[in-house]
């Protein structure tokens, strides 16, 4: 009995389903202090910490958990912030089950320590109490420009400001945060949390210039002419893939990017208080199986539509979205149609979508990702009613910046080629995040940012450019 | 911040604003646009850059009040600030020596051909402009266009000034009269651009239009501005806004522009009611 209890981990409080589906309030309420103490006590404090090896941000996990055990939350956040500038964000959106928690030794025999929620707890306390979190060295005379204020760019800014660099972040949109403010919905990542995390960076000296689209408002060449010693490109993947099937330009068909930019960034769900409109239907169909698809479906649920369906070409088990989010979506009433492909969108006399023609897929051989390849079954076509369709089928490289720098080496899909230190083919230019590999996760972008920041520091300090 | 330096009403419902925007003033080219938000809760709308002054660090925008956002913008006065202006966006127009060029501007589109006229004249073209409006009192910028163009033809729907009829008819007449035109650039409401395109297609004249779909970010991220060009999906914000008129699917453009017509009407009516009642 005792052992069993010890192997069970604490479960976070969740917002009741009835409240969830009618508001945008955060669903996962995190741990109470009591739970934090219990959960922290489960950590074995392994001398060889596998969890750390599983963390792209190299957070000193056993050390910060030990500080929590001693009740020293301030010390815990200091330890986290040595390597991670966005703990309140990563504590919420990291795919911990694929990273640190997957590597946790307790997970081999039972259930791993809930590292993500412990991080979130101390990060939230730090934001609430306004503990100054970054110890910054004196100005070292070097200036670095960061292009894009998403997780990769903010990480570079955080790591370099601590080392005494002057850092300016250029952001094309009117608000900083990149995907954290235009992509991930409020109920998974509250925007005031993102704002506070960014404010901490600004308080530490990071300058953020919004409304600057690098390549358009200012060129890379002009940035160097203004005296910057290095540039980091964290511009995101950015361009939505539009399904190439008949009817895709009908009214009521959104790319997930448009849908999320309207709702998450522009707050169209508050129209007419906010000016950006959105045309919510009664029956919503989301095409895709990643986190973006699940996020879009859950936003739609909160708008009080009659039904929300996710149509995915592979099986539910193969959905790339986080298990936890799929579970929450199910609880909130989202239905999943697996093994289907859209063939055609059908509109009414006003060119507004009313129906989707789908075809059933069967699973065939296993591909290099370890998943069965879906192949359409001829003649299995059927129709599903839907007056709003959201295409969440991935992204491709946005060329708005890269086309302005022809010398920059790209792969055949348009992503920036970098070496193991995140260096691009151009002198003094680094890159990271989705623009080097396509859509990935926040924590991967943070990992890239850390690699780039270390390399920028090494280069600028040794060459004395 | 983006301070309004000057504001002039050109005619009923059409305003010219000169706004401080140093980096845009420095780098803009004809055919490019900005995405603007009047205030923090506003929507993002695209507006063509009509002029820029590097020394004063200002840009000129000319817009028609068609909904809440433009009405709100028009209500702002000199000295006040605009929350966000980002640009210059889109590909610049292809400015080169074509020979004899005709620039067609319907309604507020007359403003958008102004920078084209200036640039095309500068590289040695013979520049004709054809502008139209519902009636003489709605005409804008005729004198300004005259200073850059070799010929300015004016049309009104009601015949109160110049040629009675549409700009596309006036263009058609000129061609029938024997004008040899090498290049046409048209900006205005979709039906007008479509009509111009029909005329020039018949006469095999290279024609470019400035597409005006709904936009949000303006940097290729959201995909709302998608248009069909020669059967392929393009994003007007990064692949355009200029497209070959003979390849652009005007019907899809027009139908997608109507997506939020109900919302837009409601927001506009609510706004006007609030204005009236203080």
XYZ file of C-alpha atoms in Angstrom:
743
model
C 0.000 0.000 0.000
C 2.695 2.462 1.057
C 4.828 1.760 -1.976
C 1.892 2.033 -4.293
C 0.993 5.388 -2.860
C 4.524 6.583 -3.299
C 4.550 5.664 -6.947
C 1.358 7.588 -7.677
C 1.934 11.109 -8.726
C -0.076 14.161 -7.858
C -2.719 15.197 -10.379
C -3.275 18.878 -11.162
C -6.584 20.618 -10.552
C -8.612 21.071 -13.712
C -11.321 23.606 -14.439
C -14.726 21.860 -14.442
C -15.834 20.900 -17.951
C -19.015 23.033 -17.842
C -16.942 26.107 -17.111
C -14.306 25.210 -19.672
C -16.604 25.003 -22.648
C -18.052 28.452 -22.106
C -14.924 30.418 -21.235
C -11.320 30.801 -22.337
C -9.996 30.390 -18.780
C -6.953 28.209 -18.285
C -7.963 24.549 -18.033
C -5.022 23.158 -16.101
C -4.864 24.962 -12.785
C -1.581 23.401 -11.717
C -0.569 22.141 -8.292
C -1.384 23.451 -4.849
C 1.593 24.074 -2.575
C 0.799 20.897 -0.693
C 0.807 18.880 -3.897
C 4.082 20.480 -4.931
C 5.691 19.338 -1.683
C 4.407 15.802 -2.131
C 5.403 15.633 -5.773
C 8.869 17.071 -5.130
C 9.416 14.430 -2.457
C 8.975 11.710 -5.082
C 12.140 12.804 -6.916
C 14.985 10.330 -6.342
C 17.654 13.040 -6.793
C 19.600 10.756 -9.108
C 23.316 11.628 -9.175
C 23.249 10.940 -12.920
C 20.134 12.870 -13.887
C 18.601 11.419 -17.028
C 15.811 13.994 -16.854
C 18.311 16.789 -17.537
C 19.588 15.024 -20.623
C 15.980 14.933 -21.787
C 15.577 18.706 -21.459
C 16.582 20.818 -24.470
C 16.861 23.828 -22.141
C 19.242 21.898 -19.809
C 17.266 22.887 -16.738
C 19.035 21.605 -13.623
C 16.015 19.572 -12.650
C 17.137 17.639 -9.544
C 18.722 20.809 -8.164
C 15.597 22.953 -8.526
C 13.411 20.167 -7.141
C 15.747 19.948 -4.179
C 15.318 23.688 -3.581
C 11.532 23.167 -3.659
C 11.905 20.419 -1.055
C 13.717 22.851 1.167
C 10.864 25.276 0.666
C 13.183 27.711 -1.083
C 11.133 28.651 -4.134
C 13.243 31.707 -4.835
C 16.316 29.535 -5.125
C 14.363 27.078 -7.272
C 13.438 29.772 -9.800
C 16.995 31.088 -9.822
C 18.234 27.625 -10.736
C 15.650 27.264 -13.510
C 16.354 30.744 -14.875
C 20.064 30.050 -15.177
C 19.194 28.092 -18.287
C 15.536 28.761 -19.151
C 14.168 32.273 -19.696
C 10.531 31.245 -20.139
C 9.700 28.812 -17.290
C 6.038 29.807 -16.879
C 5.602 29.043 -20.585
C 7.553 25.785 -20.707
C 5.949 24.660 -17.442
C 2.654 24.735 -19.342
C 3.285 23.812 -22.951
C 6.398 21.606 -22.985
C 5.741 18.095 -24.210
C 7.258 16.848 -20.974
C 6.071 13.307 -21.612
C 8.440 13.225 -24.587
C 11.308 15.043 -22.838
C 12.345 15.247 -19.184
C 9.518 13.105 -17.817
C 10.158 10.437 -20.422
C 13.741 10.223 -19.194
C 12.838 10.254 -15.466
C 14.069 7.060 -13.869
C 10.807 6.635 -11.918
C 9.021 6.306 -15.228
C 10.778 3.019 -15.951
C 8.945 1.213 -13.171
C 6.023 3.515 -12.508
C 5.051 7.079 -13.062
C 7.676 9.817 -13.574
C 7.883 12.944 -11.417
C 5.609 15.696 -12.696
C 8.552 17.965 -13.546
C 6.614 20.338 -15.810
C 4.045 21.241 -13.179
C 6.721 21.739 -10.523
C 8.476 24.166 -12.847
C 5.198 25.945 -13.512
C 4.476 26.309 -9.806
C 7.717 28.080 -8.980
C 7.623 30.131 -12.208
C 4.132 31.403 -11.369
C 5.154 32.303 -7.819
C 8.144 34.178 -9.199
C 5.941 36.147 -11.616
C 3.425 36.891 -8.884
C 5.988 38.076 -6.385
C 8.053 39.944 -8.984
C 11.317 38.283 -8.009
C 13.993 39.666 -10.253
C 15.172 36.578 -11.960
C 18.090 37.366 -14.214
C 21.477 38.180 -12.870
C 23.042 40.176 -15.711
C 26.728 40.876 -16.263
C 27.889 44.422 -17.056
C 27.567 45.542 -20.714
C 30.278 43.784 -22.693
C 30.225 46.167 -25.651
C 28.546 43.793 -28.085
C 25.141 44.218 -29.697
C 22.947 41.408 -30.987
C 19.775 41.685 -33.083
C 17.146 38.978 -32.735
C 14.601 38.622 -35.528
C 11.298 37.235 -34.311
C 10.045 37.261 -30.722
C 8.851 33.668 -30.453
C 10.336 31.140 -28.008
C 13.609 30.772 -29.964
C 14.233 34.519 -30.190
C 13.258 35.232 -26.591
C 15.599 32.480 -25.412
C 18.529 33.970 -27.318
C 17.628 37.381 -25.883
C 17.458 35.988 -22.347
C 20.704 34.032 -22.542
C 22.659 36.925 -24.040
C 21.284 39.697 -21.824
C 22.537 37.677 -18.843
C 26.016 37.634 -20.397
C 26.124 41.410 -20.742
C 25.093 41.827 -24.378
C 22.850 44.594 -25.651
C 19.923 42.800 -27.281
C 17.227 44.164 -29.610
C 14.350 41.943 -30.705
C 12.476 42.804 -33.914
C 8.882 41.602 -34.191
C 6.622 42.024 -37.244
C 3.336 41.862 -35.339
C 2.076 44.496 -32.922
C 2.678 42.234 -29.909
C 5.756 40.216 -28.987
C 5.669 36.482 -28.288
C 5.307 34.912 -31.735
C 3.426 31.622 -31.585
C 2.938 32.098 -27.841
C 0.578 35.029 -28.538
C -0.898 34.241 -31.951
C -0.986 30.454 -31.881
C -1.462 28.804 -28.495
C -4.924 29.562 -27.076
C -5.566 31.330 -23.803
C -6.957 28.192 -22.107
C -3.620 26.436 -22.549
C -1.303 29.416 -22.149
C -2.829 32.585 -20.646
C -1.580 35.680 -22.448
C -0.925 37.556 -19.211
C 1.610 34.827 -18.344
C 3.376 35.394 -21.672
C 3.255 39.155 -21.173
C 4.813 38.850 -17.718
C 7.563 36.549 -18.946
C 8.412 39.031 -21.702
C 8.214 41.929 -19.259
C 10.860 40.190 -17.136
C 13.154 40.111 -20.154
C 12.460 43.777 -20.892
C 13.122 44.686 -17.263
C 16.472 42.964 -17.630
C 17.313 45.244 -20.546
C 16.065 43.454 -23.676
C 14.703 45.989 -26.185
C 11.704 44.881 -28.245
C 10.738 46.680 -31.470
C 7.269 45.649 -32.634
C 5.836 46.455 -36.097
C 9.212 45.676 -37.675
C 9.152 43.109 -40.431
C 12.819 42.386 -41.029
C 13.440 42.070 -44.756
C 10.700 44.640 -45.408
C 10.878 47.382 -42.770
C 14.622 46.950 -42.371
C 17.002 44.683 -44.273
C 19.578 42.330 -42.811
C 22.282 44.517 -44.326
C 20.861 47.612 -42.636
C 20.839 45.803 -39.284
C 24.585 45.194 -39.583
C 25.081 48.777 -40.781
C 23.415 49.926 -37.574
C 26.296 48.338 -35.708
C 24.970 44.979 -34.555
C 27.665 42.334 -34.130
C 25.441 39.292 -34.701
C 21.938 38.434 -35.859
C 19.726 35.546 -34.788
C 16.863 34.557 -37.105
C 13.938 33.024 -35.223
C 11.277 33.889 -37.734
C 9.081 30.784 -37.509
C 7.847 28.511 -40.279
C 4.880 30.672 -40.804
C 3.177 29.840 -44.088
C 0.018 27.731 -43.864
C -0.461 24.778 -46.194
C -3.720 25.195 -48.094
C -5.200 21.856 -49.072
C -5.334 21.484 -52.821
C -8.858 20.139 -53.220
C -11.913 21.658 -54.964
C -13.815 24.261 -52.963
C -10.970 25.209 -50.635
C -11.550 28.931 -51.242
C -15.211 28.878 -50.228
C -16.335 31.148 -47.427
C -16.111 29.528 -43.991
C -12.879 27.667 -44.771
C -9.999 28.872 -42.659
C -6.383 27.895 -42.378
C -5.640 27.134 -38.732
C -3.208 30.055 -38.810
C -5.961 32.460 -39.813
C -8.409 30.943 -37.342
C -5.943 31.155 -34.450
C -4.616 34.608 -35.387
C -8.199 35.885 -35.447
C -9.205 34.274 -32.170
C -6.018 34.084 -30.079
C -4.191 37.266 -31.157
C -7.012 39.513 -32.388
C -9.622 38.166 -29.925
C -12.342 37.838 -32.547
C -14.398 35.863 -30.020
C -14.964 39.177 -28.274
C -16.378 40.854 -31.433
C -17.827 43.529 -31.525
C -15.864 44.738 -28.485
C -12.753 43.834 -30.450
C -12.990 44.807 -34.117
C -11.747 41.622 -35.797
C -14.694 39.484 -36.900
C -14.988 35.737 -37.258
C -17.837 33.829 -38.789
C -18.584 30.931 -36.454
C -20.714 28.207 -37.940
C -22.891 25.629 -36.210
C -20.938 22.570 -37.266
C -17.182 22.818 -37.309
C -14.817 20.380 -38.976
C -11.105 20.575 -38.242
C -8.804 18.800 -40.674
C -5.558 17.543 -39.109
C -4.234 15.733 -36.052
C -1.568 17.905 -34.444
C -1.690 20.275 -31.481
C -2.869 23.046 -33.788
C -5.852 20.951 -34.887
C -6.780 20.112 -31.306
C -6.308 23.717 -30.180
C -8.530 24.944 -33.031
C -11.235 22.408 -32.170
C -11.188 23.437 -28.523
C -11.435 27.136 -29.415
C -14.485 26.323 -31.553
C -16.098 24.410 -28.655
C -15.817 27.530 -26.517
C -17.727 29.572 -29.087
C -20.852 27.566 -28.371
C -21.117 25.817 -31.735
C -23.353 22.736 -32.023
C -20.659 20.220 -32.801
C -16.946 20.039 -33.463
C -15.311 17.188 -35.336
C -11.669 16.528 -36.043
C -11.046 14.645 -39.279
C -7.627 12.959 -39.322
C -6.086 10.838 -42.042
C -4.317 8.367 -39.764
C -5.585 6.627 -36.636
C -6.192 8.406 -33.325
C -3.145 6.624 -31.815
C -0.969 8.242 -34.473
C -2.186 11.800 -33.851
C 0.859 13.986 -33.158
C -1.073 16.114 -30.643
C -0.317 15.727 -26.942
C -2.317 12.906 -25.351
C -3.428 15.178 -22.558
C -4.891 17.719 -24.966
C -6.700 15.033 -26.983
C -8.193 13.779 -23.723
C -9.316 17.295 -22.755
C -10.815 17.818 -26.214
C -12.770 14.583 -25.853
C -14.038 15.670 -22.449
C -15.163 18.940 -23.983
C -17.212 17.112 -26.608
C -14.911 17.096 -29.629
C -15.493 14.025 -31.835
C -12.658 12.502 -33.809
C -13.176 10.946 -37.232
C -10.080 8.873 -37.858
C -8.732 7.471 -41.109
C -10.425 9.982 -43.410
C -9.240 12.446 -46.061
C -11.143 15.460 -47.404
C -11.805 15.144 -51.138
C -13.969 18.183 -51.814
C -15.697 21.091 -50.080
C -19.241 21.839 -51.153
C -20.755 25.317 -50.926
C -24.191 26.898 -50.973
C -25.479 29.573 -53.369
C -23.491 32.210 -51.460
C -20.269 30.271 -51.901
C -20.195 29.338 -48.234
C -19.151 25.830 -47.252
C -21.992 23.519 -46.097
C -20.584 20.022 -46.538
C -17.317 18.154 -46.780
C -16.841 15.067 -48.894
C -14.483 12.647 -47.157
C -12.971 9.364 -48.221
C -12.070 6.541 -45.810
C -8.476 5.425 -45.520
C -6.987 2.046 -44.776
C -3.659 1.580 -43.081
C -0.876 -0.010 -45.095
C 2.872 -0.381 -44.599
C 4.830 1.340 -41.825
C 6.773 4.416 -42.935
C 10.014 5.919 -41.577
C 8.072 7.697 -38.782
C 6.941 4.304 -37.498
C 3.335 4.955 -38.407
C 1.065 3.162 -40.881
C 0.618 4.979 -44.160
C -3.061 5.730 -44.858
C -4.329 4.998 -48.356
C -7.823 5.998 -49.581
C -10.337 3.196 -50.070
C -11.920 3.661 -53.456
C -15.667 4.216 -53.376
C -15.805 4.790 -49.605
C -16.688 8.485 -49.989
C -19.204 10.029 -47.626
C -20.403 13.475 -46.603
C -20.251 15.335 -43.329
C -22.193 18.538 -42.763
C -20.070 21.479 -41.776
C -20.404 25.218 -42.214
C -16.973 26.018 -40.843
C -13.816 24.165 -41.809
C -10.385 24.697 -40.279
C -7.358 23.378 -42.138
C -4.676 22.375 -39.643
C -2.519 20.309 -41.946
C 0.850 21.868 -41.305
C 3.023 24.718 -42.395
C 5.748 25.416 -44.862
C 8.620 27.872 -44.875
C 7.562 31.491 -45.157
C 9.851 33.240 -47.639
C 8.953 36.810 -46.722
C 12.352 37.228 -45.091
C 14.516 34.618 -46.822
C 13.679 35.905 -50.305
C 15.329 39.211 -49.364
C 18.680 37.502 -48.637
C 19.510 35.363 -51.690
C 22.951 34.438 -50.320
C 21.415 32.656 -47.328
C 21.511 28.891 -47.908
C 18.138 27.149 -47.719
C 17.142 23.518 -48.143
C 14.825 22.514 -50.948
C 11.764 23.248 -48.852
C 12.958 26.750 -48.043
C 14.142 26.181 -44.469
C 17.389 27.814 -43.379
C 20.338 25.411 -43.265
C 22.338 25.593 -40.028
C 25.226 23.651 -38.533
C 25.263 22.009 -35.084
C 25.928 25.404 -33.504
C 22.915 26.954 -35.280
C 25.196 28.948 -37.610
C 23.802 29.747 -41.050
C 25.804 30.037 -44.260
C 26.204 33.770 -43.583
C 28.893 35.230 -41.370
C 27.569 36.375 -37.969
C 24.059 35.079 -38.688
C 22.477 32.277 -36.641
C 19.023 30.715 -36.926
C 16.703 28.468 -34.923
C 13.147 27.392 -34.250
C 10.643 26.392 -36.896
C 12.494 28.169 -39.729
C 15.260 25.544 -39.598
C 13.104 22.403 -39.483
C 9.418 23.152 -39.988
C 6.721 23.096 -37.335
C 8.034 21.673 -34.109
C 7.618 22.405 -30.422
C 8.241 25.382 -28.177
C 10.927 23.501 -26.275
C 12.797 22.561 -29.453
C 12.843 26.248 -30.394
C 14.168 27.050 -26.926
C 16.861 24.396 -27.348
C 17.884 25.978 -30.673
C 17.965 29.385 -29.058
C 20.277 28.138 -26.322
C 22.650 26.545 -28.823
C 22.704 29.707 -30.908
C 23.244 31.987 -27.904
C 26.184 29.871 -26.720
C 27.697 29.913 -30.191
C 27.160 33.669 -30.622
C 28.875 34.247 -27.280
C 31.765 31.979 -28.171
C 32.241 33.608 -31.564
C 31.949 37.232 -30.459
C 34.178 36.726 -27.422
C 36.930 34.815 -29.189
C 37.141 36.618 -32.526
C 36.656 39.989 -30.952
C 34.737 41.059 -34.074
C 4.808 55.857 -32.406
C 2.938 56.816 -35.498
C 1.791 60.411 -35.123
C -0.663 62.005 -37.548
C 1.123 65.028 -39.023
C -1.610 66.189 -41.394
C -5.151 65.232 -42.338
C -7.123 66.518 -45.300
C -10.595 65.522 -46.448
C -10.430 65.163 -50.232
C -14.145 64.635 -50.779
C -17.042 63.171 -48.877
C -15.750 60.037 -47.160
C -12.191 60.130 -48.558
C -9.288 61.279 -46.410
C -5.593 61.877 -46.881
C -3.345 61.378 -43.867
C 0.329 62.089 -43.489
C 1.762 59.963 -40.718
C 5.161 59.737 -39.095
C 6.673 56.326 -39.891
C 10.440 56.744 -40.398
C 11.449 53.235 -41.462
C 8.559 52.889 -43.911
C 9.191 56.348 -45.399
C 12.769 55.258 -46.038
C 12.141 51.936 -47.697
C 8.722 51.978 -49.454
C 8.273 51.537 -53.187
C 5.196 52.058 -55.429
C 2.723 49.188 -55.179
C 3.538 48.402 -51.542
C 1.187 48.740 -48.598
C 1.071 48.916 -44.831
C -1.031 46.967 -42.340
C -2.520 49.326 -39.816
C -4.323 49.082 -36.477
C -5.967 52.255 -35.219
C -5.969 51.133 -31.597
C -5.095 48.115 -29.498
C -8.478 46.411 -29.924
C -8.748 47.334 -33.582
C -8.558 45.080 -36.615
C -5.564 44.986 -38.942
C -6.299 46.486 -42.354
C -4.072 46.920 -45.412
C -3.712 50.379 -47.006
C -1.649 51.261 -50.072
C 1.224 53.680 -49.535
C 0.557 56.700 -51.749
C 3.686 58.693 -50.980
C 6.622 58.924 -48.626
C 8.986 61.643 -47.513
C 12.374 60.472 -46.269
C 13.337 63.904 -44.941
C 10.113 64.398 -42.971
C 10.041 60.633 -42.183
C 6.380 60.461 -43.155
C 4.132 58.374 -45.364
C 0.884 59.380 -47.056
C -2.204 57.187 -46.883
C -5.463 57.940 -48.695
C -8.507 55.952 -47.673
C -12.244 55.844 -48.068
C -14.544 55.371 -45.095
C -16.162 52.003 -45.806
C -16.535 50.521 -42.333
C -15.795 50.963 -38.655
C -12.008 50.842 -38.886
C -11.745 53.448 -41.637
C -14.364 55.604 -39.877
C -12.348 55.400 -36.662
C -9.173 56.279 -38.544
C -10.913 59.258 -40.140
C -12.006 60.441 -36.702
C -8.380 60.745 -35.556
C -6.880 64.216 -35.665
C -3.516 65.797 -36.273
C -1.221 65.131 -33.346
C -2.952 61.895 -32.380
C -1.267 58.507 -32.695
C -1.992 55.360 -34.606
C -1.382 52.204 -32.526
C 0.384 50.096 -35.148
C 1.611 50.561 -38.705
C 3.760 47.857 -40.266
C 5.381 47.837 -43.646
C 6.225 48.371 -46.372
C 4.647 45.060 -47.358
C 4.076 43.219 -50.605
C 6.195 43.167 -53.709
C 6.860 46.559 -55.292
C 5.231 47.123 -58.703
C 7.324 46.403 -61.759
C 8.350 49.866 -62.850
C 10.041 49.900 -66.240
C 9.783 51.480 -69.649
C 6.767 49.892 -71.296
C 6.070 52.680 -73.830
C 2.558 54.014 -73.570
C 0.899 53.087 -70.288
C -2.660 53.569 -69.045
C -3.342 53.784 -65.319
C -6.933 53.203 -64.318
C -8.246 54.287 -60.931
C -11.814 53.785 -59.830
C -12.980 55.827 -56.834
C -10.263 55.946 -54.162
C -8.165 53.886 -56.605
C -7.189 57.245 -58.146
C -4.935 57.697 -55.101
C -3.272 54.359 -55.643
C -2.277 55.137 -59.236
C -0.544 58.341 -58.168
C 2.749 56.678 -57.136
C 2.554 54.460 -60.232
C 2.158 57.527 -62.451
C 5.122 59.273 -60.877
C 7.423 56.258 -61.103
C 6.384 55.207 -64.604
C 6.807 58.770 -65.895
C 10.239 58.972 -64.309
C 11.523 56.005 -66.312
C 10.294 57.508 -69.572
C 6.815 56.157 -70.240
C 4.027 58.099 -71.898
C 1.515 58.036 -69.057
C -2.241 58.234 -69.496
C -4.480 58.024 -66.493
C -8.180 57.354 -66.457
C -10.012 58.068 -63.237
C -13.655 57.757 -62.437
C -16.204 58.453 -59.729
C -19.942 58.459 -59.300
C -20.196 62.209 -59.854
C -17.935 65.244 -60.168
C -18.008 66.025 -56.441
C -16.533 62.573 -55.697
C -13.524 62.968 -57.985
C -10.162 63.128 -56.242
C -6.592 64.031 -57.156
C -7.276 65.033 -60.766
C -4.913 68.034 -60.550
C -2.172 65.992 -58.849
C -2.401 63.334 -61.560
C -2.169 66.013 -64.246
C 1.219 67.036 -62.901
C 2.671 63.545 -63.522
C 0.666 62.331 -66.496
C 0.738 63.177 -70.158
C -3.024 62.794 -70.327
C -5.729 62.542 -67.681
C -9.162 61.286 -68.681
C -11.991 61.771 -66.254
C -15.221 59.768 -66.137
C -18.331 60.108 -64.010
C -21.184 57.658 -63.767
C -23.738 60.485 -63.986
C -21.924 62.510 -66.621
C -21.553 65.510 -64.311
C -17.934 65.830 -65.390
C -15.939 64.441 -68.308
C -16.914 61.208 -69.997
C -20.246 59.744 -68.898
C -19.671 56.090 -68.071
C -17.235 53.679 -66.463
C -13.452 53.855 -66.642
C -13.419 50.547 -68.519
C -15.657 52.083 -71.219
C -13.393 55.113 -71.484
C -10.377 52.812 -71.894
C -12.197 50.775 -74.497
C -13.066 53.956 -76.412
C -9.468 55.157 -76.396
C -8.284 51.841 -77.796
C -11.010 51.869 -80.457
C -9.956 55.424 -81.361
C -6.537 54.028 -82.203
C -4.484 54.562 -79.025
C -1.763 51.936 -78.971
C -1.371 51.074 -75.294
C 1.451 48.776 -74.138
C 0.629 48.321 -70.458
C -2.371 48.849 -68.210
C -2.391 49.105 -64.394
C -5.777 49.161 -62.681
C -6.848 49.699 -59.063
C -10.351 49.926 -57.705
C -13.414 47.875 -56.838
C -13.284 44.273 -58.085
C -16.044 44.686 -60.740
C -14.156 47.650 -62.196
C -10.835 45.780 -62.358
C -12.627 42.818 -63.890
C -14.230 45.035 -66.548
C -10.866 46.628 -67.392
C -9.291 43.194 -67.618
C -11.984 42.085 -70.061
C -11.285 45.066 -72.335
C -7.524 44.572 -72.367
C -7.763 40.803 -72.763
C -9.631 41.379 -76.009
C -6.867 43.689 -77.197
C -4.037 41.552 -75.787
C -2.599 44.348 -73.621
C -0.470 43.337 -70.624
C -2.520 44.310 -67.582
C -1.705 44.312 -63.887
C -4.197 44.874 -61.082
C -3.626 45.511 -57.408
C -5.643 42.838 -55.588
C -7.424 43.985 -52.443
C -8.405 40.905 -50.416
C -8.924 40.804 -46.653
C -5.607 40.609 -44.797
C -4.529 40.174 -41.194
C -0.796 39.877 -40.593
C 0.300 40.865 -44.108
C 3.441 38.725 -43.906
C 2.264 35.439 -45.435
C 1.320 33.834 -42.163
C -2.476 33.590 -42.057
C -3.492 32.787 -45.633
C -6.740 34.795 -45.581
C -5.605 36.858 -48.576
C -5.328 33.834 -50.840
C -6.273 34.462 -54.450
C -6.264 32.193 -57.475
C -3.845 33.200 -60.203
C -3.627 30.988 -63.271
C -5.263 28.186 -61.282
C -2.717 28.365 -58.465
C -3.238 29.638 -54.919
C -1.172 32.749 -54.179
C -1.039 34.986 -51.112
C -1.666 38.610 -52.111
C 0.386 39.917 -49.163
C 3.668 38.309 -50.198
C 3.192 37.152 -53.804
C 1.285 40.323 -54.729
C -0.635 42.548 -54.346
C 0.042 43.109 -58.074
C -1.099 40.246 -60.308
C -1.577 39.640 -64.005
C -5.220 40.643 -64.524
C -5.725 38.043 -67.206
C -4.789 35.235 -64.798
C -6.504 36.474 -61.627
C -9.802 34.847 -60.619
C -11.876 37.968 -59.857
C -14.985 36.043 -58.841
C -13.232 34.197 -56.007
C -11.631 37.467 -54.888
C -15.018 39.192 -54.818
C -16.760 36.343 -53.026
C -14.036 36.061 -50.357
C -14.212 39.829 -49.792
C -17.837 39.398 -48.750
C -17.078 36.880 -45.951
C -17.686 39.342 -43.108
C -20.143 41.673 -44.778
C -22.738 41.235 -41.992
C -20.198 41.764 -39.216
C -18.771 44.774 -41.015
C -22.171 46.365 -41.458
C -23.105 45.844 -37.813
C -19.808 47.201 -36.509
C -20.105 50.250 -38.779
C -23.713 50.965 -37.780
C -22.927 50.594 -34.074
C -19.948 52.885 -34.459
C -21.899 55.585 -36.319
C -24.695 55.408 -33.750
C -22.195 55.870 -30.909
C -20.568 58.792 -32.725
C -23.940 60.524 -33.215
C -24.922 60.084 -29.616
C -21.521 61.187 -28.403
